[in-house]
Amino acid sequence: MNIRWCFLFTLVLLLASCGADQNLKRGEKYLALGEYNDAANEFKTAYQKTPAKDRDKRGRISGKQAYCWERISQSQKAIASYRNVIRYKQDNVETHLSLARQLMKNGNYKEAAQEFQLVLDSLPDSELARNGLKAAQTAPQIKQDGSRYTVKKMDIFNSRRADYCPMLGGDQFDRLYFSSTRNEAQGNELSGITGAKPGDIFVSEKDDKGKWGRPQTIESGLNTEYDEGACCLSPDGSTMYLTQCSTDPDYPRYASIVTSPRSDAAWGKSQKLELTRDTLSSYAHPAISPDGQWLYFTSDMPGGKGGLDIWRVRLTTSGTAGVENLGEPINTEGDEMFPAFRPNGDFYFSSDGHPGLGGLDIFIAKVGSNGRYFLEHPGYPLNSQGDDFGMTFEGPHNRGFFSSNRNDGRGWDHIYSFEKPEIIQTIKGWVYEMDGYELPAAQVQLVGNDGTNLKLSVKGDGSFEQVINPGVSYILLASCKGFLNHKEELRVDEVMESTEYTLQFPLASIRVPVLIDNIFYDYDKATLRPESKTALDELVKLLEENPNVTIELSAHADYRGSAAYNKTLSQRRAESVVNYLIEHGIAKDRLTPKGYGKEKAKTIRKKVTEKYKWLKEGDVLTEEFIKALGDKEKEEICNQLNRRTEFIVLRTTYGMFDEQGNLKVQPKKKDTEEPVDDDAFFDF
């Protein structure tokens, strides 16, 4: 009888062991493919099927479990599994190092310090253990000290799954792109990596009252059934760079960086960006430098410091060139990930290799006087014991959004807002066509008497924004092909609070008549009224800023009254304006007065139709057109539009040539190989 029960018990053990081996084999396969969630579940089942007396095997399986839980930020489960490894005496130095790092993520700083010390007793040169011990010893005080940052969880963006790597876009930072594994993501299968849907890019938009809307899927070729992760935008917002991780049942997952163009307000199908010819490394977490010349990214390719490193590659018109590792002090033996830039040039990244509060901490790299980076830890609550990463900024201000898995037992990432009050002085400007629309093709040159010399790009709404320094005098020159230049000057004083200086840059077209608004005459006379002075002084300034321009100054009347009388009156009015300009220093031979009377009825441009919906672009306000309206109020509006003063550019080469037709001022010869900026010269 005893023999029978012994045989049955042995048979059960053999069957259980056989089942455990099958789960173990499947787990190994998933692990090789990087599908950590599926692998962890198989290892968990294998562990449960393995008899308790088979301590060695249980210990080895626990190590595999722990590694998988660690990879998907399940720190509490990882800690339990690492403790099992130690309990079953299958531990080594790496076990204690990994356990210590997971204890940091759980806020168990005292116990983590003990584990780091155990590692240092065996490996005194371990950078990770040395930095880890320092972090465990200093983290409680850093949390107690706090900082000026305020952090708030953004429920409007978050779901019950992972929401991470926010990126602000739009001319007014009124769109937020981010990655999410929520149920609305494409595809029907769950990811073997996370156990949730593969990630997609979602977008939330602000309404007119500044309130964020519910995130929406992007209905275009941007998202696929695969994982779409961390993204960034080119400085002009026309290209999205994002991380994509495709699925192959027979090969490991390798992340790659792809690009998607924006056309007609929609994102197009993504295309892979070739960074190197290495096909066995991952490339992820793209970030574009503020000048648009460099792409920063995360990779595990050979040649790094260890773990994941941050690299950069130059962006050229013909593609990418010259991959560089950022080296020290950015990269460590740990993982450095999620690069990001603040528009002022400060470089942000996340690391678990530098001393922090646990998990991935956000660090700021600033350029010192010696040209090298020095690192700054922004403290708590921007950083926490969890993973903190994926910064995005609202223009020059130290506010925006980031992602963190703090206080989430399952390790899901969520989006948080952040703000650090600081005194920032900025210029906010708009470049637009006189009597027309914004000019996104324009460029603004900013020159300061502190040596500042910058070319600023203009956004789609014609705006630009730039941080400026107190105690500096600036000159700004806006230019655009087909338009006259416009210059503004600004003196920046010391202030006690953040200040935004607003400047307007209306550019005059050299192709179509330009309305001079707010020119008033005495009734039935050519005498300029005092309230015309402001507009005329602006015209004087325009002509001084564009000394090579000659103009025809024209005055127009409505159809009422005789043609001869209207023409004579309008000629006298045009001459009154010209005389004012001459009196204020504009050369007479640059000005041609012309009175047209009612000969040239106004042609309606698109901008006018926004105010008067009953007019169409291209309408000509002739007498016949006006009388056909059959509405006295509309007729009077049309007559007011016809009674106008305009100018049109005749020449743009005045004073540039001598009597023999040669240029008076020859281009400067370059006596060095250094590039010379001859676009503009300013005297302070």
Coordinates of C-alpha atoms in Angstrom, one line a residue, residues 119-516:
V119 CA 27.0 44.8 -3.6
L120 CA 29.8 47.3 -2.8
D121 CA 31.4 44.9 -0.4
S122 CA 31.9 42.5 -3.3
L123 CA 32.2 45.1 -6.2
P124 CA 33.7 48.3 -4.7
D125 CA 34.0 49.9 -8.2
S126 CA 30.4 49.4 -9.2
E127 CA 29.2 52.8 -10.4
L128 CA 25.5 51.7 -10.1
A129 CA 25.9 50.5 -6.5
R130 CA 27.9 53.6 -5.5
N131 CA 25.4 56.0 -7.0
G132 CA 22.5 53.9 -5.7
L133 CA 23.9 54.0 -2.1
K134 CA 24.3 57.7 -2.3
A135 CA 20.7 58.0 -3.6
A136 CA 19.3 55.8 -0.8
Q137 CA 21.1 58.0 1.8
T138 CA 20.0 61.4 0.4
A139 CA 16.5 60.6 -1.0
P140 CA 14.6 61.1 2.2
Q141 CA 16.1 64.6 2.7
I142 CA 15.5 65.6 -0.9
K143 CA 11.8 64.6 -0.5
Q144 CA 11.6 66.5 2.8
D145 CA 13.2 69.6 1.3
G146 CA 10.8 69.7 -1.7
S147 CA 11.1 72.4 -4.4
R148 CA 9.2 75.2 -6.1
Y149 CA 7.7 72.8 -8.6
T150 CA 4.0 72.0 -8.4
V151 CA 2.7 68.8 -9.9
K152 CA -0.9 67.7 -10.6
K153 CA -2.2 64.5 -12.1
M154 CA -4.2 65.3 -15.3
D155 CA -7.3 63.1 -15.1
I156 CA -8.6 64.5 -18.4
F157 CA -5.7 62.8 -20.3
N158 CA -5.4 59.6 -18.3
S159 CA -7.1 56.2 -18.7
R160 CA -6.9 52.9 -16.8
R161 CA -3.9 51.9 -18.9
A162 CA -0.6 53.6 -19.7
D163 CA -0.6 57.2 -20.9
Y164 CA 2.8 58.7 -21.4
C165 CA 5.3 60.9 -23.2
P166 CA 3.2 64.0 -23.8
M167 CA 4.2 66.5 -26.5
L168 CA 2.7 70.0 -26.9
G169 CA 2.0 71.2 -30.4
G170 CA 0.1 73.8 -32.2
D171 CA 1.0 77.5 -32.7
Q172 CA -0.5 78.3 -29.3
F173 CA 0.5 75.0 -27.6
D174 CA -3.2 74.1 -27.8
R175 CA -2.7 70.4 -28.8
L176 CA -1.2 67.7 -26.7
Y177 CA 0.0 64.5 -28.3
F178 CA 0.8 61.4 -26.2
S179 CA 1.0 57.7 -26.3
S180 CA -1.6 55.4 -24.7
T181 CA -2.4 51.7 -24.5
R182 CA -6.1 52.5 -23.6
N183 CA -8.9 50.3 -25.1
E184 CA -9.5 52.8 -28.0
A185 CA -6.0 52.0 -29.5
Q186 CA -5.9 50.1 -32.8
G187 CA -5.7 46.4 -33.0
N188 CA -7.6 43.6 -31.3
E189 CA -4.7 41.7 -29.6
L190 CA -3.1 42.5 -26.3
S191 CA 0.6 43.3 -26.2
G192 CA 2.8 40.5 -25.0
I193 CA 5.1 43.2 -23.5
T194 CA 2.6 45.0 -21.3
G195 CA -0.6 42.9 -21.3
A196 CA -2.5 45.9 -22.7
K197 CA -3.3 47.1 -26.2
P198 CA -0.3 48.2 -28.3
G199 CA 0.3 51.9 -27.9
D200 CA -1.1 54.6 -30.2
I201 CA -0.7 58.3 -30.5
F202 CA -3.7 60.2 -29.2
V203 CA -4.4 64.0 -29.2
S204 CA -6.2 66.4 -26.9
E205 CA -7.1 69.9 -28.0
K206 CA -7.9 73.1 -26.0
D207 CA -11.2 74.9 -26.6
D208 CA -11.6 78.7 -26.9
K209 CA -11.8 78.9 -23.1
G210 CA -8.5 77.2 -22.6
K211 CA -10.1 73.9 -21.4
W212 CA -8.6 70.6 -22.6
G213 CA -10.9 68.2 -24.4
R214 CA -11.1 64.4 -24.1
P215 CA -8.3 62.7 -26.0
Q216 CA -9.1 61.5 -29.5
T217 CA -7.6 58.9 -31.8
I218 CA -5.7 60.2 -34.8
E219 CA -7.6 59.1 -37.9
S220 CA -4.8 58.9 -40.4
G221 CA -2.0 56.6 -41.4
L222 CA 0.0 57.6 -38.3
N223 CA -1.1 54.8 -36.0
T224 CA -0.8 51.1 -36.9
E225 CA -1.6 47.8 -35.2
Y226 CA 2.0 48.0 -33.7
D227 CA 3.3 50.1 -30.8
E228 CA 3.6 53.8 -31.4
G229 CA 5.4 55.4 -28.6
A230 CA 7.3 58.6 -27.6
C231 CA 7.0 61.3 -30.2
C232 CA 8.3 64.8 -30.8
L233 CA 7.7 67.6 -33.4
S234 CA 10.0 69.4 -35.7
P235 CA 10.4 73.2 -34.8
D236 CA 7.9 74.2 -37.5
G237 CA 5.5 71.5 -36.5
S238 CA 5.3 69.9 -40.0
T239 CA 7.0 66.6 -39.1
M240 CA 6.4 64.2 -36.2
Y241 CA 9.2 61.9 -35.1
L242 CA 8.0 58.9 -33.1
T243 CA 9.0 55.5 -31.8
Q244 CA 7.5 52.4 -33.4
C245 CA 7.9 48.8 -32.4
S246 CA 6.7 46.3 -34.9
T247 CA 5.7 42.7 -34.0
D248 CA 7.3 39.6 -35.4
P249 CA 6.5 36.2 -33.9
D250 CA 10.0 34.8 -34.7
Y251 CA 12.3 37.7 -33.9
P252 CA 13.0 40.0 -30.9
R253 CA 11.3 43.4 -30.9
Y254 CA 13.5 46.2 -32.1
A255 CA 12.2 49.8 -31.7
S256 CA 12.8 52.2 -34.5
I257 CA 12.3 55.9 -35.1
V258 CA 9.8 56.8 -37.9
T259 CA 8.6 60.1 -39.3
S260 CA 5.2 61.3 -40.3
P261 CA 4.5 64.4 -42.4
R262 CA 1.6 66.8 -41.6
S263 CA -0.4 67.8 -44.6
D264 CA -3.9 69.4 -44.8
A265 CA -4.1 69.2 -41.0
A266 CA -3.6 65.4 -41.0
W267 CA -0.7 63.2 -40.2
G268 CA 0.5 61.0 -43.0
K269 CA 1.7 57.4 -43.0
S270 CA 5.0 57.0 -41.2
Q271 CA 8.3 56.1 -42.8
K272 CA 11.4 54.6 -41.1
L273 CA 14.2 57.0 -40.4
E274 CA 17.6 55.4 -41.2
L275 CA 20.0 56.3 -38.4
T276 CA 22.7 53.7 -38.8
R277 CA 23.1 50.4 -40.7
D278 CA 22.9 48.5 -37.4
T279 CA 19.8 46.4 -37.6
L280 CA 20.2 44.6 -34.3
S281 CA 19.9 47.7 -32.0
S282 CA 16.9 49.7 -30.9
Y283 CA 16.3 53.4 -31.5
A284 CA 13.7 55.2 -29.6
H285 CA 12.5 58.4 -27.8
P286 CA 13.3 61.1 -30.4
A287 CA 13.9 64.7 -29.5
I288 CA 14.8 67.6 -31.9
S289 CA 17.2 70.3 -30.8
P290 CA 15.6 73.8 -30.7
D291 CA 17.6 74.8 -33.8
G292 CA 16.3 71.8 -35.7
Q293 CA 19.8 70.6 -36.6
W294 CA 20.1 67.5 -34.3
L295 CA 18.0 64.5 -33.5
Y296 CA 18.6 63.1 -30.0
F297 CA 17.5 59.5 -29.3
T298 CA 17.9 56.5 -27.0
S299 CA 19.7 53.4 -28.1
D300 CA 21.4 50.2 -26.9
M301 CA 23.8 50.1 -29.8
P302 CA 27.5 49.2 -29.2
G303 CA 29.9 52.0 -28.1
G304 CA 27.8 53.3 -25.2
K305 CA 28.5 53.6 -21.5
G306 CA 26.2 50.7 -20.6
G307 CA 22.5 49.9 -20.6
L308 CA 20.6 52.5 -22.7
D309 CA 22.4 55.6 -23.7
I310 CA 21.4 58.9 -25.3
W311 CA 22.9 59.6 -28.7
R312 CA 22.5 62.3 -31.4
V313 CA 22.7 62.5 -35.1
R314 CA 22.8 65.5 -37.4
L315 CA 19.8 66.2 -39.6
T316 CA 20.6 67.3 -43.1
T317 CA 18.6 68.0 -46.3
S318 CA 19.9 64.6 -47.6
G319 CA 19.2 62.6 -44.4
T320 CA 21.0 61.9 -41.2
A321 CA 24.8 62.0 -40.7
G322 CA 27.3 61.5 -37.9
V323 CA 26.0 59.6 -35.0
E324 CA 27.5 60.7 -31.6
N325 CA 27.2 59.3 -28.1
L326 CA 26.7 62.1 -25.6
G327 CA 29.1 60.5 -23.2
E328 CA 29.8 61.8 -19.7
P329 CA 28.3 63.3 -17.6
I330 CA 25.0 62.4 -19.4
N331 CA 25.4 58.7 -19.8
T332 CA 26.2 56.1 -17.1
E333 CA 26.3 52.4 -16.7
G334 CA 22.5 52.6 -16.1
D335 CA 19.8 53.7 -18.5
E336 CA 19.5 57.2 -19.9
M337 CA 16.3 57.8 -21.8
F338 CA 13.6 60.2 -23.0
P339 CA 15.7 63.2 -24.1
A340 CA 13.8 66.5 -24.3
F341 CA 14.6 70.2 -24.8
R342 CA 13.3 73.4 -23.2
P343 CA 13.3 76.1 -25.9
N344 CA 16.0 78.0 -24.0
G345 CA 18.4 75.1 -24.8
D346 CA 18.3 73.3 -21.4
F347 CA 18.5 69.6 -22.0
Y348 CA 16.3 67.2 -20.0
F349 CA 16.6 63.4 -19.8
S350 CA 15.7 60.6 -17.4
S351 CA 18.2 58.2 -15.8
D352 CA 18.3 55.4 -13.3
G353 CA 22.1 55.6 -13.2
H354 CA 22.6 59.0 -11.5
P355 CA 21.7 59.4 -7.8
G356 CA 17.9 60.2 -7.6
L357 CA 14.8 59.3 -5.7
G358 CA 14.2 55.9 -7.3
G359 CA 13.4 54.5 -10.8
L360 CA 13.9 56.9 -13.6
D361 CA 14.6 60.5 -12.4
I362 CA 14.5 63.6 -14.5
F363 CA 17.7 65.5 -14.8
I364 CA 18.6 68.9 -16.4
A365 CA 21.8 69.3 -18.3
K366 CA 23.0 72.9 -18.8
V367 CA 26.0 74.1 -20.6
G368 CA 28.6 75.7 -18.3
S369 CA 31.2 78.4 -19.1
N370 CA 33.6 75.8 -20.1
G371 CA 31.3 74.5 -22.8
R372 CA 30.6 71.2 -20.9
Y373 CA 27.3 70.0 -19.5
F374 CA 26.7 70.1 -15.7
L375 CA 23.7 68.2 -14.2
E376 CA 21.0 69.5 -12.0
H377 CA 18.4 67.3 -10.1
P378 CA 15.2 69.3 -9.9
G379 CA 14.1 67.5 -6.7
Y380 CA 10.7 66.5 -5.4
P381 CA 7.8 66.5 -6.5
L382 CA 8.9 66.7 -10.1
N383 CA 10.8 63.5 -9.3
S384 CA 9.4 60.7 -7.2
Q385 CA 10.3 57.2 -6.2
G386 CA 8.8 55.9 -9.4
D387 CA 9.7 56.5 -13.1
D388 CA 9.5 60.2 -14.1
F389 CA 10.1 61.0 -17.7
G390 CA 8.9 62.6 -21.0
M391 CA 9.0 66.3 -20.5
T392 CA 7.2 68.9 -22.8
F393 CA 7.2 72.6 -22.3
E394 CA 4.7 75.4 -23.0
G395 CA 7.0 77.7 -25.0
P396 CA 9.6 79.4 -22.9
H397 CA 7.8 78.9 -19.6
N398 CA 8.9 76.4 -17.0
R399 CA 5.6 74.6 -17.2
G400 CA 4.1 71.8 -19.2
F401 CA 3.5 68.1 -18.8
F402 CA 5.4 64.9 -18.1
S403 CA 4.7 61.2 -17.3
S404 CA 5.2 59.2 -14.2
N405 CA 4.1 55.8 -12.7
R406 CA 4.2 57.1 -9.1
N407 CA 1.5 55.8 -6.8
D408 CA 0.3 53.2 -9.4
G409 CA 0.6 49.7 -8.0
R410 CA 0.4 48.1 -11.4
G411 CA 3.1 50.3 -12.9
W412 CA 0.9 52.2 -15.4
D413 CA 2.3 55.5 -16.5
H414 CA 0.1 58.6 -16.3
I415 CA 0.3 62.2 -17.4
Y416 CA 1.0 65.0 -14.9
S417 CA 1.2 68.8 -15.3
F418 CA 4.2 70.7 -13.8
E419 CA 5.0 74.3 -13.2
K420 CA 7.9 76.1 -11.5
P421 CA 7.4 79.8 -11.1
E422 CA 10.2 81.9 -12.3
I423 CA 10.8 85.4 -13.8
I424 CA 10.9 85.1 -17.6
Q425 CA 10.9 88.0 -20.0
T426 CA 9.7 87.2 -23.5
I427 CA 9.0 88.9 -26.8
K428 CA 5.8 87.7 -28.4
G429 CA 5.4 89.0 -32.0
W430 CA 3.2 88.7 -35.0
V431 CA 4.2 89.1 -38.6
Y432 CA 1.4 89.8 -41.1
E433 CA 0.6 91.5 -44.3
M434 CA -0.8 95.0 -44.1
D435 CA -4.5 94.7 -44.7
G436 CA -4.0 90.9 -45.0
Y437 CA -3.1 87.7 -43.3
E438 CA -0.3 86.2 -41.2
L439 CA 3.0 85.5 -43.0
P440 CA 4.4 82.1 -41.7
A441 CA 7.1 82.3 -44.4
A442 CA 8.6 85.4 -42.8
Q443 CA 11.8 85.4 -40.7
V444 CA 12.7 87.7 -37.8
Q445 CA 16.3 88.7 -37.0
L446 CA 16.9 89.5 -33.3
V447 CA 20.0 91.5 -32.5
G448 CA 21.0 92.7 -29.0
N449 CA 23.8 94.9 -27.7
D450 CA 24.9 91.9 -25.5
G451 CA 26.0 90.1 -28.6
T452 CA 22.7 88.3 -29.3
N453 CA 22.2 87.6 -33.0
L454 CA 19.4 85.1 -33.7
K455 CA 17.2 84.2 -36.7
L456 CA 13.7 83.4 -35.4
S457 CA 11.3 81.2 -37.3
V458 CA 7.6 82.3 -37.6
K459 CA 4.8 79.8 -36.7
G460 CA 1.8 79.1 -38.9
D461 CA -0.2 81.8 -37.3
G462 CA 2.5 84.4 -38.0
S463 CA 3.7 84.5 -34.4
F464 CA 7.1 84.0 -32.8
E465 CA 8.3 83.9 -29.2
Q466 CA 11.7 84.4 -27.7
V467 CA 13.2 84.7 -24.2
I468 CA 15.1 87.9 -23.7
N469 CA 17.5 89.2 -21.1
P470 CA 17.1 92.2 -18.8
G471 CA 19.3 95.2 -19.3
V472 CA 19.6 94.6 -23.1
S473 CA 18.5 96.7 -26.0
Y474 CA 17.2 94.8 -28.9
I475 CA 16.4 95.5 -32.6
L476 CA 14.1 93.1 -34.5
L477 CA 13.8 93.1 -38.3
A478 CA 11.0 91.1 -39.9
S479 CA 11.4 90.2 -43.6
C480 CA 9.5 88.1 -46.1
K481 CA 10.0 87.6 -49.8
G482 CA 7.7 90.0 -51.7
F483 CA 7.3 92.4 -48.8
L484 CA 9.1 95.4 -47.4
N485 CA 11.0 95.0 -44.1
H486 CA 9.7 96.2 -40.8
K487 CA 11.9 97.1 -37.7
E488 CA 11.1 97.4 -34.1
E489 CA 13.3 98.4 -31.1
L490 CA 13.0 97.3 -27.5
R491 CA 14.8 98.1 -24.3
V492 CA 14.4 95.4 -21.6
D493 CA 14.5 96.5 -18.0
E494 CA 14.8 94.6 -14.8
V495 CA 11.4 93.4 -13.6
M496 CA 10.0 91.6 -10.5
E497 CA 7.6 89.3 -12.3
S498 CA 7.4 87.6 -15.7
T499 CA 6.7 90.0 -18.5
E500 CA 5.7 89.5 -22.1
Y501 CA 6.4 92.3 -24.6
T502 CA 4.0 92.2 -27.5
L503 CA 5.2 93.6 -30.9
Q504 CA 3.4 93.9 -34.3
F505 CA 5.2 93.5 -37.6
P506 CA 2.8 94.5 -40.4
L507 CA 4.7 94.1 -43.8
A508 CA 3.8 96.0 -46.9
S509 CA 3.4 94.1 -50.1
I510 CA 5.5 95.2 -53.1
R511 CA 3.0 93.6 -55.5
V512 CA -0.4 95.0 -54.6
P513 CA -1.7 98.4 -53.3
V514 CA -1.4 98.8 -49.5
L515 CA -4.1 100.7 -47.6
I516 CA -2.9 103.4 -45.3

